[in-house]
C-alpha positions as semicolon CSV with decimal commas, in nm:
position;residue;x (nm);y (nm);z (nm)
1;M;5,945;1,786;0,839
2;G;6,107;1,978;1,106
3;L;5,940;2,007;1,460
4;T;6,040;2,230;1,732
5;W;5,957;2,164;2,098
6;I;5,910;2,464;2,305
7;V;5,850;2,442;2,675
8;G;5,584;2,689;2,786
9;S;5,565;2,886;3,106
10;T;5,414;2,762;3,432
11;L;5,042;2,727;3,456
12;L;4,862;2,657;3,778
13;G;5,180;2,679;3,964
14;G;5,368;2,370;3,799
15;P;5,592;2,333;3,512
16;G;5,404;2,352;3,161
17;G;5,483;2,278;2,798
18;G;5,337;2,443;2,500
19;F;5,365;2,401;2,131
20;P;5,384;2,701;1,867
21;R;5,189;2,656;1,569
22;I;5,350;2,413;1,337
23;Q;5,417;2,507;0,985
24;H;5,412;2,203;0,748
25;L;5,667;2,168;0,482
26;F;5,600;1,990;0,172
27;T;5,832;1,844;-0,104
28;S;5,719;1,728;-0,444
29;P;5,738;1,342;-0,503
30;E;6,013;1,407;-0,745
31;S;6,238;1,533;-0,475
32;S;6,283;1,193;-0,312
33;V;6,327;0,842;-0,438
34;T;6,141;0,696;-0,154
35;A;5,840;0,840;0,057
36;E;5,924;0,985;0,392
37;P;5,765;0,775;0,691
38;R;5,466;0,924;0,807
39;A;5,525;1,132;1,135
40;K;5,384;0,963;1,452
41;K;5,110;1,140;1,618
42;Y;5,020;1,153;1,996
43;K;4,706;1,250;2,175
44;C;4,500;1,534;2,011
45;G;4,755;1,486;1,720
46;L;5,036;1,636;1,897
47;P;5,390;1,575;1,748
48;Q;5,534;1,480;2,076
49;P;5,397;1,315;2,393
50;C;5,325;1,525;2,691
51;P;5,537;1,483;3,007
52;A;5,385;1,272;3,291
53;E;5,106;1,439;3,480
54;H;5,025;1,677;3,210
55;L;4,706;1,697;2,984
56;A;4,754;1,698;2,609
57;F;4,539;1,957;2,419
58;R;4,468;2,092;2,051
59;M;4,221;2,362;1,967
60;V;4,105;2,545;1,649
61;S;3,898;2,849;1,630
62;G;3,622;2,882;1,396
63;A;3,714;2,981;1,028
64;A;3,492;3,294;0,947
65;N;3,121;3,184;1,004
66;V;3,169;2,869;0,795
67;I;3,364;2,613;0,993
68;G;3,311;2,567;1,345
69;P;3,579;2,541;1,632
70;K;3,718;2,234;1,781
71;I;3,858;2,170;2,130
72;C;4,040;1,842;2,209
73;L;4,175;1,733;2,541
74;E;4,364;1,401;2,591
75;D;4,243;1,258;2,284
76;K;3,882;1,335;2,352
77;M;3,684;1,580;2,153
78;L;3,512;1,808;2,378
79;M;3,335;2,057;2,139
80;S;3,318;2,055;1,761
81;S;3,048;2,064;1,473
82;V;3,034;1,699;1,457
83;K;2,929;1,680;1,824
84;D;2,669;1,949;1,768
85;N;2,777;2,167;2,057
86;V;2,962;2,474;1,912
87;G;2,797;2,802;1,812
88;R;2,862;3,164;1,696
89;G;3,044;3,343;1,968
90;L;3,255;3,183;2,252
91;N;3,278;2,818;2,278
92;I;3,379;2,727;2,633
93;A;3,487;2,401;2,783
94;L;3,529;2,378;3,160
95;V;3,767;2,095;3,281
96;N;3,869;1,962;3,631
97;G;4,223;2,035;3,658
98;V;4,308;1,754;3,873
99;S;4,135;1,471;3,696
100;G;4,117;1,630;3,327
101;E;3,733;1,551;3,316
102;L;3,496;1,768;3,135
103;I;3,274;1,955;3,365
104;E;3,047;2,141;3,122
105;A;3,076;2,275;2,757
106;R;2,866;2,555;2,607
107;A;2,865;2,808;2,347
108;F;2,764;3,163;2,405
109;D;2,631;3,396;2,120
110;M;2,822;3,724;2,156
111;W;2,636;3,885;1,873
112;A;2,284;3,827;1,964
113;G;2,283;3,664;2,295
114;D;2,269;3,762;2,644
115;V;2,618;3,842;2,821
116;N;2,458;3,755;3,164
117;D;2,442;3,383;3,049
118;L;2,810;3,386;3,009
119;L;2,866;3,571;3,320
120;K;2,662;3,319;3,513
121;F;2,885;3,041;3,358
122;I;3,219;3,176;3,453
123;R;3,163;3,370;3,776
124;P;3,115;3,070;3,995
125;L;3,428;2,865;3,903
126;H;3,632;2,649;4,158
127;E;3,984;2,718;4,203
128;G;4,189;2,508;3,950
129;T;3,910;2,478;3,702
130;L;4,079;2,496;3,348
131;V;3,884;2,704;3,086
132;F;3,926;2,649;2,726
133;V;3,779;2,907;2,492
134;A;3,769;2,902;2,110
135;S;3,599;3,195;1,921
136;Y;3,358;3,147;1,608
137;D;3,251;3,435;1,387
138;D;3,202;3,708;1,653
139;P;3,338;3,672;2,008
140;A;3,315;4,030;2,146
141;T;3,018;4,238;2,038
142;K;2,821;4,162;2,380
143;M;3,134;4,162;2,597
144;N;3,117;4,411;2,882
145;E;3,372;4,531;3,136
146;E;3,301;4,243;3,385
147;T;3,334;3,965;3,131
148;R;3,689;4,101;3,025
149;K;3,781;4,148;3,374
150;L;3,678;3,777;3,459
151;F;3,886;3,631;3,146
152;S;4,195;3,858;3,253
153;E;4,167;3,709;3,611
154;L;4,182;3,366;3,433
155;G;4,509;3,460;3,270
156;S;4,424;3,616;2,943
157;R;4,628;3,898;2,805
158;N;4,405;3,967;2,516
159;A;4,044;3,981;2,659
160;K;4,054;4,352;2,722
161;E;4,111;4,431;2,356
162;L;3,914;4,167;2,191
163;A;3,678;4,306;1,933
164;F;3,423;4,245;1,640
165;R;3,520;3,934;1,445
166;D;3,868;3,876;1,609
167;S;3,983;3,529;1,628
168;W;4,100;3,407;1,967
169;V;4,172;3,076;2,145
170;F;4,289;3,068;2,496
171;V;4,332;2,842;2,808
172;G;4,312;2,973;3,137
173;A;4,236;2,858;3,506
174;K;4,071;2,990;3,792
175;G;4,330;3,096;4,065
176;V;4,633;3,112;3,809
177;Q;4,892;3,356;3,929
178;N;5,051;3,451;3,606
179;K;4,933;3,539;3,247
180;S;4,867;3,206;3,047
181;P;5,126;3,094;2,801
182;F;4,828;2,937;2,600
183;E;4,653;3,218;2,410
184;Q;4,647;3,343;2,048
185;H;4,468;3,649;1,904
186;V;4,453;3,787;1,553
187;K;4,252;4,130;1,504
188;N;3,998;4,163;1,245
189;S;4,145;4,388;0,985
190;K;4,040;4,444;0,624
191;H;4,393;4,475;0,525
192;T;4,525;4,144;0,679
193;N;4,208;3,924;0,691
194;K;4,236;3,591;0,536
195;Y;3,873;3,559;0,460
196;E;3,652;3,826;0,338
197;G;3,545;4,015;0,667
198;W;3,723;3,770;0,905
199;P;4,082;3,693;1,004
200;E;4,254;3,362;0,982
201;A;4,146;3,055;1,214
202;L;4,391;2,984;1,480
203;E;4,543;2,662;1,578
204;M;4,692;2,600;1,935
205;E;4,824;2,279;2,087
206;G;5,044;2,193;2,413
207;C;5,063;2,029;2,741
208;I;4,906;2,171;3,068
209;P;5,026;2,036;3,401
210;R;4,767;1,875;3,613
211;R;4,697;2,046;3,935
212;S;4,770;1,827;4,235
213;V;4,490;1,780;4,490
214;A;4,695;1,951;4,769
215;S;4,791;2,258;4,582
C-alpha cells in the first residue's frame, strides 16, 4: 500500500496538514508468499499521526439516503448512525478550536425543515469555533443566500453552488482568513452519479491546528 502525506494549507492562522482521499490497492494472495503486515492506524483511522497541537479528524458524507454520515475527531465519534444523532440534510458538529472539545452536534433537514433553525445555530458562533459539516441525502434545497454567505465566511468555496442531492464535506472556522483546505464537493448528475439519483459518498481526513488562547 502506498500512502502519500500532503501538508494542507493554513487554517486559523497556523500551519495545517491534510490528507487526500486514500485509494486502496489490493493484491491477490497468489502474488505474495507471505501476507503483508497490517498497516498501523492512528486516531480516527488516519494512516499517519498528526503533528503536535493538531486535531486528527475523519469524516464521511452520507451514501444516497441509505447510509448516514460520520464525523470523528481525536478518535471520538461526534456524529454517526450508531450514536443516533444524524439525519437528512446537513450534519454539523461545533468544536472548541482551542480544547478540541465538542460544543454541540445537530442535524438540519434541508428538504422539509426550517432553514431558520440552521441560521440560529451558525449565526452566533464564537471566534475560533471549528465547524464540521457532512451532507446526507439532500443538503441544499432549503438553503438561502444568508446560509450560503455564512458558510462562505467560514471558509467554504462550494457553499454558493451547493445544489439538490449534492455530496459535501467541509471543515471551516469562525474568523478564518483564507478558504479552508478541508472541503470536498461532488455534484448530483445523472451522467456521473454512483447511486441512482445520488453521487458518491465523500471521505475526508486530515490534521487541523489547534487555535492558541492568545490568537
